[in-house]
Coordinates of C-alpha atoms in Angstrom, one line a residue:
X1 CA 188.3 -205.0 160.5
X2 CA 187.9 -202.2 157.5
X3 CA 185.9 -203.4 154.1
X4 CA 187.8 -202.5 151.1
X5 CA 185.6 -203.9 148.8
X6 CA 183.4 -200.6 149.9
X7 CA 185.9 -197.1 150.6
X8 CA 188.4 -198.7 147.3
X9 CA 187.6 -199.3 143.9
X10 CA 188.5 -202.7 142.1
X11 CA 190.9 -201.7 139.9
X12 CA 194.3 -201.6 141.2
X13 CA 197.3 -201.1 140.2
X14 CA 200.2 -203.9 140.5
X15 CA 203.5 -202.9 140.0
X16 CA 207.4 -203.6 140.5
X17 CA 208.3 -200.4 143.2
X18 CA 212.4 -201.8 143.2
X19 CA 214.4 -204.2 142.8
X20 CA 217.9 -204.1 144.4
X21 CA 220.3 -207.4 143.9
X22 CA 224.1 -207.4 145.6
X23 CA 226.5 -209.8 144.2
X24 CA 229.6 -209.5 147.7
X25 CA 232.7 -211.1 146.8
X26 CA 234.3 -213.5 149.2
X27 CA 237.8 -213.6 149.9
X28 CA 237.6 -217.3 151.4
X29 CA 234.6 -220.5 151.6
X30 CA 232.5 -220.0 154.2
X31 CA 231.2 -222.3 156.8
X32 CA 227.9 -222.4 157.9
X33 CA 226.0 -220.2 155.9
X34 CA 222.1 -219.1 157.4
X35 CA 219.9 -217.2 154.5
X36 CA 217.2 -215.7 155.9
X37 CA 214.0 -214.3 154.8
X38 CA 212.8 -211.4 155.3
X39 CA 208.7 -209.5 154.5
X40 CA 207.1 -206.9 155.1
X41 CA 204.4 -204.4 154.3
X42 CA 204.2 -200.3 154.4
X43 CA 201.0 -198.7 153.8
X44 CA 201.4 -195.4 153.0
X45 CA 198.1 -192.8 152.7
X46 CA 198.0 -190.7 149.3
X47 CA 196.1 -188.0 150.9
X48 CA 192.7 -187.4 149.0
X49 CA 193.4 -190.5 146.2
X50 CA 194.1 -193.4 148.0
X51 CA 196.7 -195.7 149.5
X52 CA 200.0 -197.1 148.3
X53 CA 200.6 -200.4 150.3
X54 CA 204.1 -201.9 149.7
X55 CA 205.3 -205.5 149.9
X56 CA 209.6 -205.7 150.5
X57 CA 211.4 -209.8 150.6
X58 CA 214.8 -209.4 151.5
X59 CA 217.1 -212.5 151.7
X60 CA 220.1 -212.3 153.0
X61 CA 223.1 -214.4 154.1
X62 CA 224.3 -214.7 158.1
X63 CA 227.1 -214.3 158.4
X64 CA 227.2 -211.8 154.8
X65 CA 227.5 -214.6 151.6
X66 CA 227.0 -213.9 148.0
X67 CA 224.8 -211.5 147.8
X68 CA 221.9 -209.5 149.2
X69 CA 218.3 -208.2 147.5
X70 CA 215.4 -206.7 147.7
X71 CA 211.9 -207.1 145.7
X72 CA 209.6 -204.9 146.2
X73 CA 206.4 -205.1 144.9
X74 CA 202.8 -202.6 145.1
X75 CA 199.5 -201.7 144.6
X76 CA 198.1 -198.6 144.3
X77 CA 194.2 -198.9 146.1
X78 CA 192.2 -195.8 145.7
X79 CA 189.2 -195.0 147.6
X80 CA 185.7 -194.6 146.8
X81 CA 184.5 -191.5 146.1
X82 CA 181.4 -192.3 148.0
X83 CA 182.7 -194.1 151.1
X84 CA 185.5 -192.3 151.4
X85 CA 184.8 -189.8 154.3
X86 CA 183.4 -192.5 156.2
X87 CA 187.0 -192.3 158.3
X88 CA 189.9 -190.9 160.1
X89 CA 192.7 -192.4 157.2
X90 CA 194.6 -191.5 159.2
X91 CA 194.3 -192.9 162.8
X92 CA 194.0 -196.3 160.3
X93 CA 196.6 -199.0 160.7
X94 CA 196.8 -199.3 157.2
X95 CA 198.8 -202.2 156.8
X96 CA 197.7 -204.4 159.2
X97 CA 193.7 -203.9 158.2
X98 CA 195.4 -204.5 154.0
X99 CA 197.0 -207.5 155.9
X100 CA 193.4 -208.6 157.5
X101 CA 191.0 -207.9 154.2
X102 CA 192.8 -208.5 151.2
X103 CA 194.3 -211.9 150.9
X104 CA 193.9 -212.5 147.0
X105 CA 195.5 -209.4 146.7
X106 CA 198.5 -209.9 149.3
X107 CA 198.3 -213.1 148.4
X108 CA 199.3 -212.1 144.5
X109 CA 201.9 -209.3 145.5
X110 CA 203.7 -212.2 147.4
X111 CA 203.6 -214.6 144.3
X112 CA 204.9 -212.1 142.1
X113 CA 207.9 -211.7 144.8
X114 CA 208.6 -215.2 145.0
X115 CA 208.7 -215.6 140.9
X116 CA 211.0 -213.0 140.4
X117 CA 213.1 -213.9 143.9
X118 CA 213.7 -217.5 141.6
X119 CA 214.2 -215.9 138.0
X120 CA 216.9 -213.6 139.5
X121 CA 218.8 -216.0 141.9
X122 CA 218.2 -219.0 139.0
X123 CA 220.2 -216.7 136.7
X124 CA 224.0 -217.3 137.0
X125 CA 222.8 -221.1 136.1
X126 CA 222.4 -222.1 139.7
X127 CA 219.0 -223.6 141.6
X128 CA 216.6 -221.0 141.5
X129 CA 215.5 -219.7 145.4
X130 CA 212.4 -220.8 145.9
X131 CA 210.9 -218.5 148.7
X132 CA 207.9 -219.0 150.4
X133 CA 204.5 -218.2 148.7
X134 CA 202.3 -217.2 152.0
X135 CA 203.9 -216.9 154.8
X136 CA 202.4 -213.6 157.0
X137 CA 204.6 -210.6 157.0
X138 CA 205.5 -208.6 158.9
X139 CA 203.1 -205.2 159.4
X140 CA 204.4 -201.1 159.3
X141 CA 202.2 -199.0 158.1
X142 CA 203.7 -195.6 157.4
X143 CA 201.6 -192.1 157.0

């Protein structure tokens, strides 16, 4: 496990990376509908600068219904120039290492996402959909 406290500076920049909300017009009432919630982490190496990690939560219905919602928050983690050259970052599972090494930062991203999902789903006067804040997401790494 990589010690992120050693290799990255502590001034992380958290940002809303993407938001997509699509209402779906249904022609007729549907029977049983299942809400699907999928979380994904992607990490991209920003050469000589650091690592951009994004956390995405997607809500869909099965069968398709009401809306599709996707919320992505990101964090830019800057390399500590003193130690960055000790590791070949191109051969590291960045998303997996982030998931293991940065639980507080991951919880921060997940909490922001959960709050925004709740706010969006309640905007039309309905009960908010409160998504989980601590479920382990699927890790995916992009280099």
